XYZ file of C-alpha atoms in Angstrom:
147
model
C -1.307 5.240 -1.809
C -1.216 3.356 1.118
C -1.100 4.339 5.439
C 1.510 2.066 6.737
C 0.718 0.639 10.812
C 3.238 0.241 12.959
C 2.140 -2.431 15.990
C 3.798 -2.562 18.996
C 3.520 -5.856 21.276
C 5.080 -6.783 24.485
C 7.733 -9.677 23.909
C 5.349 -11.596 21.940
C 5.752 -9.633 18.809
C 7.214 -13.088 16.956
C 3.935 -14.949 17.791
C 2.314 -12.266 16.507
C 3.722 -11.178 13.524
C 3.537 -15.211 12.507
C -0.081 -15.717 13.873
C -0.854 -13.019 11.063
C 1.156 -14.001 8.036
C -0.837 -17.800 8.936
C -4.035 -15.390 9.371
C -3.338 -13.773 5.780
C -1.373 -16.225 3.898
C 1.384 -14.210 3.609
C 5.234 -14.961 3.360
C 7.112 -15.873 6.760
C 8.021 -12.383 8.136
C 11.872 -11.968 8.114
C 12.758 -10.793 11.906
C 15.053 -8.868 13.328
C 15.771 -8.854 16.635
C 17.246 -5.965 18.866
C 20.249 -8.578 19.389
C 20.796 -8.710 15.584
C 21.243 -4.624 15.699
C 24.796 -3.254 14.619
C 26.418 -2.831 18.803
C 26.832 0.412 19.866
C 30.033 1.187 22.417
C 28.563 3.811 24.512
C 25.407 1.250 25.308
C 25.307 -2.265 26.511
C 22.138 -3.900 25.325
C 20.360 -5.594 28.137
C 20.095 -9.119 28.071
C 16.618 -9.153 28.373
C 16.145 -6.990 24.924
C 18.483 -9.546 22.886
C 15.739 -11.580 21.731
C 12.792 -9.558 21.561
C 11.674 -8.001 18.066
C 13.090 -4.634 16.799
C 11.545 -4.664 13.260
C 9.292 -7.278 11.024
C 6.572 -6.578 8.544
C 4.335 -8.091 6.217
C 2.598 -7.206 3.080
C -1.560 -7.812 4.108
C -3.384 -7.634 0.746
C -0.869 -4.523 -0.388
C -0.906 -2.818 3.095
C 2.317 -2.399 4.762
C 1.963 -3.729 8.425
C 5.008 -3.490 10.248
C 5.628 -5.069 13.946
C 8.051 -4.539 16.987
C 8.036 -5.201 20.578
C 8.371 -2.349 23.022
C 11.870 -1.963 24.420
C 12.284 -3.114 28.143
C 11.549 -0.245 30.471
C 9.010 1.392 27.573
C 5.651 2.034 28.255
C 3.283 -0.838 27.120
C -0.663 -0.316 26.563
C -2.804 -3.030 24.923
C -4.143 -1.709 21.423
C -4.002 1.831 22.476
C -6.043 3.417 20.223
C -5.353 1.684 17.011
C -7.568 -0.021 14.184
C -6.714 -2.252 11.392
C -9.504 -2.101 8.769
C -9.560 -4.886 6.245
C -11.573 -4.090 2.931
C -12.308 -6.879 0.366
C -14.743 -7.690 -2.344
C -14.728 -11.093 -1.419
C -17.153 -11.768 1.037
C -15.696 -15.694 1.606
C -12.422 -14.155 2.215
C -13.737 -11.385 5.029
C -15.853 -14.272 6.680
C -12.973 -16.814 6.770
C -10.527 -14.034 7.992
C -12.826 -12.838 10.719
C -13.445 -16.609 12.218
C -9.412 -17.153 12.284
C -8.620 -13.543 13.736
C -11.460 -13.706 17.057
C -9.731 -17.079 17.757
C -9.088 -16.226 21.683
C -10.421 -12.678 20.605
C -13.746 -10.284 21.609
C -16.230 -9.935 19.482
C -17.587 -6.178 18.835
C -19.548 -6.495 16.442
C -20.566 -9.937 14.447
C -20.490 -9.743 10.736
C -24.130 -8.524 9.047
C -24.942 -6.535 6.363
C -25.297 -2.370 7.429
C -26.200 0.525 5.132
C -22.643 0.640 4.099
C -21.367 -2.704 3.487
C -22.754 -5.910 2.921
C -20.670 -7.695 4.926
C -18.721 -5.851 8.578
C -17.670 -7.014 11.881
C -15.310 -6.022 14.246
C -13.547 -7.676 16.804
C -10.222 -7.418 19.340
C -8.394 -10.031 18.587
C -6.031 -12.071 20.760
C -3.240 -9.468 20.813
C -5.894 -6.808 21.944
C -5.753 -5.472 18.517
C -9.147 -3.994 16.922
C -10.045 -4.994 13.651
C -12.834 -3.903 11.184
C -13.712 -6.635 8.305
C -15.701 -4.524 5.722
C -16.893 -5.542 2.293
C -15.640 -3.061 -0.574
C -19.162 -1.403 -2.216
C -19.154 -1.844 -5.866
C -20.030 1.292 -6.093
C -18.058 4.870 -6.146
C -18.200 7.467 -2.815
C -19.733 9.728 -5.679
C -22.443 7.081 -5.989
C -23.214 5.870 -2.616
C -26.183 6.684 -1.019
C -26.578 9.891 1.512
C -26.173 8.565 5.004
């Protein structure tokens, strides 16, 4: 079972949503625009929404991340209240992903070993979305040590 995110970005939801796949090594998203939307008669589209991003997504290590820009007019805050957490066993991988992703970004937290994980970092990236890079345990919840 997975928790699917849903990002929202404002007019540079393409950048994004390609910055990542690069970020990941994921396919090319497939985009669709709000242009590319089936017209409706009772609504004109604007002309400034024709372009912009209605729906991608990309498959991040099994997670389903899906992107859109905001609408014109819509409210717009910059990673309002939202955290992607990335969990690996590969240590490489989490070090290499975290040096591409605070490209341009803030750095919360720089990766070190904590009584969790042997490896975590956070950052906000360039898109003002927070991240948490944290290295799976090999062992079980019932087996981890009381906090």
């Amino acid at each position: 079972m997975s928790i699917d995110v849903y990002l929202n970005f404002n007019g540079n939801c393409r950048e994004a949503a390609e910055f990542y796949a690069e970020v990941f090594e994921t396919d090319k998203p497939e985009i669709m625009t709000f242009g590319q939307t089936p017209p409706n008669p009772e609504y004109q589209l604007p002309e400034e929404a024709k372009d912009l991003v209605m729906h991608t997504r990309l498959d991040i290590d099994g997670s389903n991340v899906m992107f859109s820009d905001v609408f014109p007019g819509m409210p717009f805050v910059v990673g309002n209240n939202i955290s992607l957490s990335f969990v690996n066993k590969d240590i490489d991988k989490i070090k290499s992903l975290f040096d591409k992703l605070k490209e341009g970004g803030e750095v919360g937290m720089e990766l070190q070993e904590t009584f969790w994980s042997k490896c975590y970092g956070s950052l906000k990236d360039k898109f003002g979305i927070e991240w948490q890079l944290n290295c799976e345990s090999e062992e079980t919840d019932e087996e981890a040590p009381e906090k």
